Each structure stands twice: as C-alpha cells, then as structure tokens.
Amino acid sequence: MARFAPMATWRLGWFLVLLFGCRSDPLRGPNHGPEQLHLALGEKPSVVTVTFMSAVSYNRSSCSINGTSNGTTFVRTYEGTSKVYNNEGWLGRIHSVRMDELPVNVRLSYSCDGTSWHEFQSPPAVGTFPITIAAVADLGENCDKAGCGNATIASLAADSTYSMLLHAGDIAYTGGDENIWDHFMKEIEPIARERPYMVCVGNHEHFNNFTGYEVRFTMPGAAASNGNLWYSFDYGGVHFMTFSTEHHLNIQLPFIKADLEIASANRETVPWIVVFAHKPLYCSTNDYYDCEIHSLYLRKELEPLFQAYQVDLFLGGHLHNYERTWPVVQNVTVAKSYSNPKATVHAVIGNAGDSEGLTNRWEECPDWSVIRQASLGYARLHFESSTKLNFDLIDSVNRSVIDTFTIERPVPRTEAGVSVYV
C-alpha cells in the first residue's frame, strides 16, 4: 500500500517507547470471531465489501449471503482475505470479504460466522431515484460529557429512512488508542453492518501516520492504492467524491480534476455531484486558522474545479457545529436562493458529537451564511429526482428537523471544463 506524508507527523508514542523502554502491558484486541462488521460500496452496484475484526487465531475470512431475486432464491459464499495487525499494544486480524454479482436494490442477508445473520439493501442501480442518505462528521465514541455523540448514534440506529451513511472525518476520537477504535466500531456496528458506511479521513486519524484509519476500512476505487485517502463512487443518481484535507492537495489534484471531469460528462446518467471532506471551504466559527487561513487555501485550490464541473454540494466538518451557506464562490454570495443555484452550496455538519463537545462561538455573520447553530444532529439528504434534493438537519435528541432546505435545478448540461458560474 502506498503511503503519503501528512502535513504534520506525530510520533509521540514511539518517543515514549524509546524514552521509557518497550511496552510491558498485555496485548489488547479482539479475542474471538467476527466483530465490528461494516459494509462499504464497491466499484459498481453489484459489489459490497464486508470488513470485520477478529482474534489472530480466527482465520476464517468468508461470508455467506442469501436472498431472492426475480423469484429465484440463491445462496452464495464468498472467500476474502485477512491480515494480522499489531500496533501500539493492539493485536488482531482484519478481514475483508468482497461480495459480488449481487442483484441491485434487493433485500439480502449475510453471515460471516454461519450463525449471526444481518440484513441489508443491495445498492440501487446507477442513475436511479429516489435515494436517501445520512451524513455526519466529528462523531466519537459514547462518553459521559456534554456534547458527546451517544444520542446521534442512537438516533441513526433508530432511523430506517436512509440507506447509506457518510462520515466526513474525525472518527471515534481515538487519541491513538486502538481500543477506542474497537469501542466505536462496536457502537456503530448495528448501523454499519446493515448499510454502507463510507468514510473520509480527518485530523483525529493522524495517529501512527493514519495507520488505524487505513487498515480498518475498505473503500472502493482509487482508495485501494492510497490508504482510503481519496476515492469516488456512484450511488443511485449521485456521484460522491472525497479527498484528504490532512495531506497535501498537490498529490490529489490530478485525481480530483479527472474525477470531476468524468462525473460532469456523465450528468445525464448521474445528475448530482456531492463532494465530502473533513475541513470546510467556508465557515464562520471563531477559529482563526481553520476559517480564515486553511479554508482560503482550500478555496484557492478547489473552487475553480468546483465551478468548472458544477459541484452541487460540499459536506465538511471539523468545526463542531452546523452551518450552511447560500450558493457561494470566491467568498461572494451568488444568490440568496437554492433555485437553480449558480455555485456550490456548502454545509458544515461537525455537530454529530464527541468528547471535545460542541462549539458555539462565532465571528460576525458573513453574507453567505444562512444559519449556524450548535446542537447535536446529523444530516439527511433525500435525492428525490434528477432535479430536486431535500436536505434536513435532524436533532439527535428528539429526532425533529432543526433545519431544512431544498435545491432544485435542471440537470447541468454545460460542456465539461466550462464554468457557468462566473
């Protein structure tokens, strides 16, 4: 697997080992068969990958699936691969099983131990509507502080209206502790084993040079060669693309440009383009570096591409609150309307909850900012058709709708590479 240098590298754990000697505490990690099951989309709708953890001694990397399609019942068994992972006193085996030739948009059941069976909906055919997804950022393990994500995890588990979950970075808040990865993945498992759980990297994944993040997920496409740092996929009538805000953009820009160019040319089949990444291009939290320096760097590098290929929506996090914009470009509000917007709409969804709590400190409200608030919640996106997207912010505690807006526009037909926004 190729490794890429982050903007900063932290080696405190190794420094302490060198300073005080080798670890003497017993190895930690799973002590039995499959646990922490989570699904991921593949390179096409007929492929779904199951990733799970186990003790090293458990070397059965296979899952069986059964279901009915076109009146025919079928049972299949898939053989996968596994690798032993040993890091900072954690020892276990990570399994990945690729299930292919699945019928599209069908209720199926699978088991990776022959005993426990889990249902999921196979992905919809490319270009189909409606689809509903959920999205979070900055979601940590359950904890007992104000602003923790317990209510969000519970609300997501109780919500049966969405078929895929995006997580835009800062996963589990491990602090470099592999056990916290285990805790969080067990907590999210009831959600992630029943629907694709698509992730991107955030700054809290930096420990051990992002290794925990790289080995625990199996994202599709380009992700296989870059440690899940940048990749894209189609889900129904929506093209999703992600990249790392924690690594230099110069190594990612060729992929980003090529991917958006292909997606833009494929609008008649897949009309929507959504980009998600951890750090935002627009925010007005009282956070000078992230909202006044780093966001401008991202805008400079990415907005020309977002404009040229007409990205509909950008989802980010990092700031522990919620904020949405009008269609905006170069820090200028294009219109105070979501009817046929002429620029990308941005949403910060970092209010899922974690041990650091929520952030309710703001600068003077910019013209492009529509609403900003700090209560636990998650986004639910309903792509009703090729021309209509409904966005709801759901309150994690009482499951009411905190905020809602609708983007309506004709399918963009501008020649790829030509901006209609400026």
Coordinates of C-alpha atoms in Angstrom, one line a residue:
M1 CA 0.0 0.0 0.0
A2 CA 1.3 3.4 -0.9
R3 CA 1.9 5.8 2.0
F4 CA 1.7 9.5 1.8
A5 CA 3.3 12.1 4.1
P6 CA 0.7 14.2 6.0
M7 CA 1.1 17.9 6.6
A8 CA 2.4 17.0 10.0
T9 CA 3.5 13.7 11.5
W10 CA 3.2 12.8 15.2
R11 CA 5.5 10.3 16.8
L12 CA 4.9 10.8 20.5
G13 CA 4.0 7.2 21.1
W14 CA 7.3 6.0 19.6
F15 CA 9.2 8.7 21.5
L16 CA 7.7 7.5 24.8
V17 CA 8.6 3.9 24.0
L18 CA 12.2 4.9 23.2
L19 CA 12.4 7.0 26.4
F20 CA 10.9 4.5 28.9
G21 CA 11.5 1.2 27.1
C22 CA 9.3 -1.3 25.4
R23 CA 5.7 -1.8 26.5
S24 CA 5.1 -4.5 29.0
D25 CA 1.3 -4.4 29.2
P26 CA -0.5 -7.4 27.7
L27 CA -1.6 -7.1 24.1
R28 CA -5.2 -5.9 23.5
G29 CA -7.6 -6.5 20.7
P30 CA -10.4 -8.9 19.8
N31 CA -10.4 -12.3 21.5
H32 CA -13.0 -14.2 19.4
G33 CA -14.6 -14.4 16.0
P34 CA -16.2 -11.7 13.8
E35 CA -16.9 -8.3 15.4
Q36 CA -17.1 -4.7 14.3
L37 CA -18.7 -5.6 10.9
H38 CA -19.2 -2.8 8.5
L39 CA -20.2 -2.6 4.8
A40 CA -18.7 -0.5 2.0
L41 CA -19.8 0.1 -1.5
G42 CA -17.7 -1.4 -4.3
E43 CA -16.7 -0.1 -7.7
K44 CA -20.2 -0.9 -9.1
P45 CA -23.7 -1.5 -7.6
S46 CA -23.3 -5.3 -7.7
V47 CA -20.4 -5.2 -5.3
V48 CA -20.4 -4.7 -1.5
T49 CA -17.4 -5.4 0.8
V50 CA -17.7 -6.6 4.4
T51 CA -14.8 -5.7 6.7
F52 CA -14.6 -7.1 10.3
M53 CA -12.1 -7.8 13.1
S54 CA -11.3 -10.9 15.0
A55 CA -8.6 -12.5 17.2
V56 CA -5.5 -13.6 15.3
S57 CA -6.4 -17.2 15.8
Y58 CA -9.7 -16.7 13.8
N59 CA -8.6 -17.1 10.2
R60 CA -12.0 -17.8 8.5
S61 CA -12.3 -14.9 6.0
S62 CA -15.6 -15.9 4.4
C63 CA -19.2 -14.7 4.4
S64 CA -22.4 -16.3 3.0
I65 CA -25.3 -14.5 1.5
N66 CA -28.8 -15.4 0.7
G67 CA -31.8 -13.7 -0.9
T68 CA -34.4 -13.8 -3.6
S69 CA -34.2 -12.0 -6.9
N70 CA -36.7 -12.3 -9.7
G71 CA -38.4 -15.1 -7.9
T72 CA -35.3 -17.1 -7.5
T73 CA -33.7 -17.9 -4.2
F74 CA -29.9 -18.1 -4.1
V75 CA -27.2 -18.8 -1.6
R76 CA -23.6 -17.9 -2.2
T77 CA -20.3 -18.0 -0.2
Y78 CA -17.5 -15.6 -0.7
E79 CA -13.9 -16.1 0.3
G80 CA -12.0 -13.0 1.4
T81 CA -8.6 -12.1 2.7
S82 CA -7.2 -11.2 6.1
K83 CA -4.1 -9.6 7.6
V84 CA -2.6 -9.5 11.1
Y85 CA -2.4 -6.0 12.5
N86 CA -0.2 -5.2 15.5
N87 CA 0.1 -1.6 16.7
E88 CA 0.8 0.1 20.0
G89 CA -0.1 -3.0 22.0
W90 CA -3.1 -3.9 19.9
L91 CA -3.1 -7.3 18.1
G92 CA -5.9 -8.7 15.9
R93 CA -6.8 -9.9 12.4
I94 CA -8.6 -7.7 9.9
H95 CA -10.8 -9.4 7.3
S96 CA -12.2 -8.1 4.0
V97 CA -14.7 -10.1 2.0
R98 CA -15.8 -8.8 -1.4
M99 CA -19.4 -9.9 -2.2
D100 CA -20.1 -9.5 -6.0
E101 CA -22.7 -10.3 -8.6
L102 CA -25.4 -9.0 -6.2
P103 CA -28.8 -8.1 -7.6
V104 CA -29.4 -4.4 -7.4
N105 CA -31.8 -2.8 -4.8
V106 CA -32.8 -6.1 -3.2
R107 CA -33.1 -7.0 0.5
L108 CA -30.4 -9.6 1.3
S109 CA -29.0 -11.4 4.4
Y110 CA -25.4 -12.3 5.1
S111 CA -23.4 -14.0 7.8
C112 CA -19.6 -14.1 8.4
D113 CA -19.7 -16.7 11.2
G114 CA -22.5 -19.0 10.0
T115 CA -24.7 -18.1 13.0
S116 CA -25.5 -14.4 13.1
W117 CA -27.3 -13.1 10.0
H118 CA -27.7 -9.4 9.1
E119 CA -30.0 -7.8 6.5
F120 CA -29.0 -5.1 4.1
Q121 CA -30.3 -3.5 1.0
S122 CA -28.1 -4.0 -2.0
P123 CA -27.1 -0.8 -3.8
P124 CA -29.5 0.8 -6.3
A125 CA -28.8 0.8 -10.0
V126 CA -26.7 3.7 -11.2
G127 CA -28.9 6.7 -12.1
T128 CA -31.9 5.7 -10.1
F129 CA -34.0 7.8 -7.8
P130 CA -35.2 8.4 -5.1
I131 CA -32.3 7.7 -2.6
T132 CA -31.8 8.9 0.9
I133 CA -28.5 9.0 2.8
A134 CA -27.4 10.2 6.2
A135 CA -24.2 12.2 6.8
V136 CA -22.1 13.0 9.9
A137 CA -18.7 14.5 10.8
D138 CA -16.8 14.6 14.0
L139 CA -18.6 11.6 15.7
G140 CA -16.8 10.0 18.6
E141 CA -17.4 7.0 20.8
N142 CA -20.0 7.1 23.5
C143 CA -18.9 9.2 26.5
D144 CA -20.4 10.9 29.6
K145 CA -19.6 14.6 28.8
A146 CA -21.8 17.3 27.4
G147 CA -21.8 17.2 23.6
C148 CA -20.9 13.5 23.3
G149 CA -22.3 11.6 20.3
N150 CA -24.3 9.0 22.2
A151 CA -27.6 10.5 21.1
T152 CA -26.5 10.7 17.5
I153 CA -25.5 7.0 17.3
A154 CA -28.8 6.1 18.9
S155 CA -30.8 8.3 16.6
L156 CA -29.0 7.0 13.5
A157 CA -29.7 3.4 14.6
A158 CA -33.4 4.1 15.0
D159 CA -33.7 5.9 11.7
S160 CA -34.8 3.5 8.9
T161 CA -35.2 6.1 6.2
Y162 CA -31.7 6.2 4.9
S163 CA -29.7 3.5 3.0
M164 CA -26.1 4.8 3.3
L165 CA -24.1 6.7 5.9
L166 CA -21.3 9.1 5.1
H167 CA -18.8 10.1 7.8
A168 CA -16.7 13.1 6.8
G169 CA -13.7 12.5 9.1
D170 CA -12.8 12.5 12.8
I171 CA -13.9 9.0 13.5
A172 CA -14.1 7.8 17.1
Y173 CA -11.6 10.3 18.6
T174 CA -9.1 7.6 19.4
G175 CA -6.2 9.7 20.6
G176 CA -4.1 6.9 19.1
D177 CA -5.6 4.2 21.2
E178 CA -6.6 1.2 19.1
N179 CA -9.0 0.1 21.8
I180 CA -11.1 3.2 21.2
W181 CA -11.3 2.2 17.5
D182 CA -12.8 -1.1 18.7
H183 CA -15.2 0.6 21.1
F184 CA -16.5 3.0 18.4
M185 CA -16.8 0.4 15.7
K186 CA -18.8 -1.9 18.0
E187 CA -21.1 1.1 18.8
I188 CA -21.6 1.9 15.1
E189 CA -21.8 -1.7 14.0
P190 CA -25.6 -2.0 14.3
I191 CA -25.8 0.8 11.7
A192 CA -22.7 0.0 9.6
R193 CA -23.4 -3.8 9.2
E194 CA -26.8 -3.0 7.6
R195 CA -25.9 -0.2 5.2
P196 CA -22.7 1.1 3.5
Y197 CA -20.6 3.2 5.8
M198 CA -18.5 5.5 3.6
V199 CA -15.7 7.4 5.4
C200 CA -13.1 10.0 4.8
V201 CA -10.0 10.9 6.8
G202 CA -9.9 13.8 9.4
N203 CA -7.2 15.2 11.6
H204 CA -8.0 12.9 14.5
E205 CA -7.0 10.0 12.4
H206 CA -3.4 11.2 12.2
F207 CA -2.0 9.0 15.0
N208 CA 0.6 6.4 13.8
N209 CA 0.7 8.1 10.4
F210 CA -3.1 7.4 9.9
T211 CA -2.5 3.6 10.1
G212 CA -5.6 2.8 12.2
Y213 CA -7.8 4.5 9.6
E214 CA -6.0 3.0 6.6
V215 CA -6.3 -0.7 7.8
R216 CA -9.8 -0.7 9.3
F217 CA -11.7 0.4 6.2
T218 CA -12.1 -0.9 2.6
M219 CA -13.2 2.0 0.4
P220 CA -13.7 1.5 -3.3
G221 CA -11.8 2.5 -6.4
A222 CA -8.6 4.6 -6.0
A223 CA -8.8 4.1 -2.2
A224 CA -7.1 0.7 -2.5
S225 CA -3.8 2.3 -3.6
N226 CA -3.8 5.3 -1.3
G227 CA -4.9 4.1 2.1
N228 CA -8.6 5.3 1.7
L229 CA -7.5 8.9 1.4
W230 CA -9.2 9.8 -1.9
Y231 CA -11.8 8.0 -4.0
S232 CA -15.2 8.3 -5.5
F233 CA -18.3 6.2 -6.2
D234 CA -21.8 6.5 -7.8
Y235 CA -24.8 5.7 -5.6
G236 CA -28.1 5.8 -7.5
G237 CA -28.2 9.1 -9.3
V238 CA -25.5 10.8 -7.2
H239 CA -21.7 10.9 -7.7
F240 CA -19.8 11.2 -4.5
M241 CA -16.1 12.1 -4.3
T242 CA -13.8 12.6 -1.3
F243 CA -10.3 13.6 -0.6
S244 CA -8.0 14.3 2.3
T245 CA -7.7 17.7 3.8
E246 CA -4.9 16.3 6.0
H247 CA -2.5 15.7 3.2
H248 CA -1.0 18.0 0.5
L249 CA -3.5 18.7 -2.2
N250 CA -0.9 18.7 -4.9
I251 CA -0.7 14.9 -4.9
Q252 CA -4.6 14.7 -5.0
L253 CA -5.5 17.4 -7.5
P254 CA -4.9 15.2 -10.6
F255 CA -7.4 12.7 -9.3
I256 CA -9.9 15.4 -8.2
K257 CA -9.8 17.1 -11.5
A258 CA -10.0 13.9 -13.6
D259 CA -12.8 12.5 -11.4
L260 CA -15.0 15.7 -11.6
E261 CA -14.4 15.9 -15.3
I262 CA -15.7 12.4 -15.8
A263 CA -18.6 13.0 -13.4
S264 CA -19.6 16.2 -15.2
A265 CA -19.6 14.5 -18.6
N266 CA -21.9 11.8 -17.1
R267 CA -24.6 14.1 -15.8
E268 CA -27.4 12.6 -18.0
T269 CA -26.9 9.3 -16.1
V270 CA -25.8 10.5 -12.7
P271 CA -27.1 14.1 -12.4
W272 CA -25.8 15.1 -8.9
I273 CA -22.2 15.7 -7.7
V274 CA -21.5 15.8 -4.0
V275 CA -18.0 16.3 -2.5
F276 CA -17.3 15.5 1.1
A277 CA -14.1 16.0 3.1
H278 CA -13.2 16.8 6.6
K279 CA -12.2 20.5 6.7
P280 CA -14.5 23.1 5.1
L281 CA -14.1 25.7 2.5
Y282 CA -16.5 28.1 4.2
C283 CA -17.1 28.5 8.0
S284 CA -17.6 31.4 10.4
T285 CA -16.8 29.8 13.7
N286 CA -14.4 31.8 15.9
D287 CA -11.5 29.7 14.8
Y288 CA -8.9 31.9 13.0
Y289 CA -6.8 29.2 11.4
D290 CA -9.5 26.9 10.1
C291 CA -11.9 29.6 9.0
E292 CA -9.5 32.4 7.9
I293 CA -6.4 30.6 6.7
H294 CA -6.9 26.9 5.8
S295 CA -10.4 27.4 4.3
L296 CA -8.9 30.1 2.0
Y297 CA -6.2 27.6 0.9
L298 CA -8.8 25.0 0.1
R299 CA -10.9 27.6 -1.8
K300 CA -7.9 28.7 -3.9
E301 CA -7.1 25.1 -5.0
L302 CA -10.6 23.6 -5.3
E303 CA -13.1 26.3 -6.2
P304 CA -12.0 26.6 -9.8
L305 CA -12.7 22.9 -10.2
F306 CA -16.0 23.0 -8.3
Q307 CA -17.0 25.8 -10.6
A308 CA -15.9 24.3 -13.8
Y309 CA -17.6 21.0 -13.1
Q310 CA -20.6 22.4 -11.2
V311 CA -20.3 20.6 -7.9
D312 CA -23.8 20.8 -6.3
L313 CA -23.0 20.3 -2.6
F314 CA -19.9 20.2 -0.4
L315 CA -20.1 18.5 3.0
G316 CA -17.5 19.1 5.6
G317 CA -16.9 19.1 9.4
H318 CA -14.0 19.8 11.7
L319 CA -15.9 22.7 13.4
H320 CA -18.2 21.2 16.0
N321 CA -21.4 22.9 14.9
Y322 CA -23.7 23.3 11.9
E323 CA -23.6 26.0 9.3
R324 CA -24.9 26.2 5.7
T325 CA -24.3 28.7 3.0
W326 CA -26.1 30.2 0.1
P327 CA -24.5 29.3 -3.3
V328 CA -21.1 31.0 -2.9
V329 CA -17.9 31.4 -4.8
Q330 CA -14.8 33.4 -4.0
N331 CA -16.4 34.5 -0.8
V332 CA -19.3 36.1 -2.7
T333 CA -22.9 35.1 -2.4
V334 CA -24.1 34.3 -5.9
A335 CA -27.8 34.3 -4.9
K336 CA -29.9 34.0 -1.8
S337 CA -31.9 31.2 -3.3
Y338 CA -31.5 27.4 -3.9
S339 CA -33.5 27.5 -7.1
N340 CA -31.1 26.7 -10.0
P341 CA -28.0 27.7 -8.0
K342 CA -25.1 29.0 -9.9
A343 CA -22.4 28.0 -7.4
T344 CA -21.7 25.2 -4.9
V345 CA -23.7 25.1 -1.6
H346 CA -21.6 24.3 1.4
A347 CA -22.7 22.7 4.7
V348 CA -20.6 22.1 7.9
I349 CA -22.0 19.1 9.7
G350 CA -19.5 18.7 12.5
N351 CA -22.2 18.6 15.2
A352 CA -22.6 14.8 15.5
G353 CA -20.9 14.8 18.9
D354 CA -17.6 13.8 20.5
S355 CA -15.6 14.0 23.7
E356 CA -14.5 17.6 22.9
G357 CA -18.1 18.8 22.8
L358 CA -19.8 21.4 20.6
T359 CA -18.6 24.8 19.6
N360 CA -21.0 27.8 19.8
R361 CA -18.5 30.6 19.2
W362 CA -18.9 32.7 16.1
E363 CA -17.4 35.6 14.2
E364 CA -19.6 38.3 12.7
C365 CA -22.1 36.5 10.3
P366 CA -20.9 36.6 6.7
D367 CA -23.3 37.4 3.9
W368 CA -23.1 33.9 2.5
S369 CA -24.0 32.2 5.9
V370 CA -27.7 31.3 6.2
I371 CA -27.9 29.5 9.5
R372 CA -25.4 28.4 12.2
Q373 CA -26.1 26.6 15.4
A374 CA -24.6 24.1 17.8
S375 CA -26.8 21.2 18.9
L376 CA -26.3 17.5 18.4
G377 CA -27.5 16.4 15.0
Y378 CA -26.9 14.7 11.6
A379 CA -27.8 15.4 8.0
R380 CA -30.3 13.5 6.0
L381 CA -30.3 14.0 2.2
H382 CA -33.2 12.9 0.1
F383 CA -32.4 13.0 -3.6
E384 CA -36.0 13.0 -4.9
S385 CA -35.2 13.2 -8.5
S386 CA -32.5 14.3 -11.0
T387 CA -33.5 17.9 -10.3
K388 CA -34.5 18.0 -6.6
L389 CA -32.6 17.5 -3.4
N390 CA -34.1 17.9 0.1
F391 CA -31.6 18.5 2.9
D392 CA -32.7 18.0 6.6
L393 CA -30.7 18.5 9.7
I394 CA -32.1 16.1 12.3
D395 CA -31.9 16.7 16.0
S396 CA -30.2 13.7 17.6
V397 CA -32.1 14.0 20.9
N398 CA -35.7 14.4 19.8
R399 CA -35.3 13.5 16.1
S400 CA -37.1 16.6 15.0
V401 CA -36.0 18.7 11.9
I402 CA -33.7 21.5 13.0
D403 CA -33.1 23.0 9.6
T404 CA -34.2 22.2 6.1
F405 CA -33.7 23.4 2.5
T406 CA -34.3 22.2 -1.0
I407 CA -32.0 22.6 -4.0
E408 CA -33.9 22.5 -7.3
R409 CA -32.2 22.9 -10.7
P410 CA -32.3 21.4 -14.2
V411 CA -29.7 18.8 -15.0
P412 CA -26.5 20.7 -15.8
R413 CA -25.6 20.3 -19.5
T414 CA -22.7 22.7 -19.7
E415 CA -19.7 21.3 -21.6
A416 CA -17.2 19.9 -19.2
G417 CA -14.4 22.3 -18.2
V418 CA -16.5 25.4 -18.9
S419 CA -17.8 27.4 -15.9
V420 CA -21.4 28.8 -16.0
Y421 CA -20.9 30.4 -12.6
V422 CA -18.5 33.3 -13.4

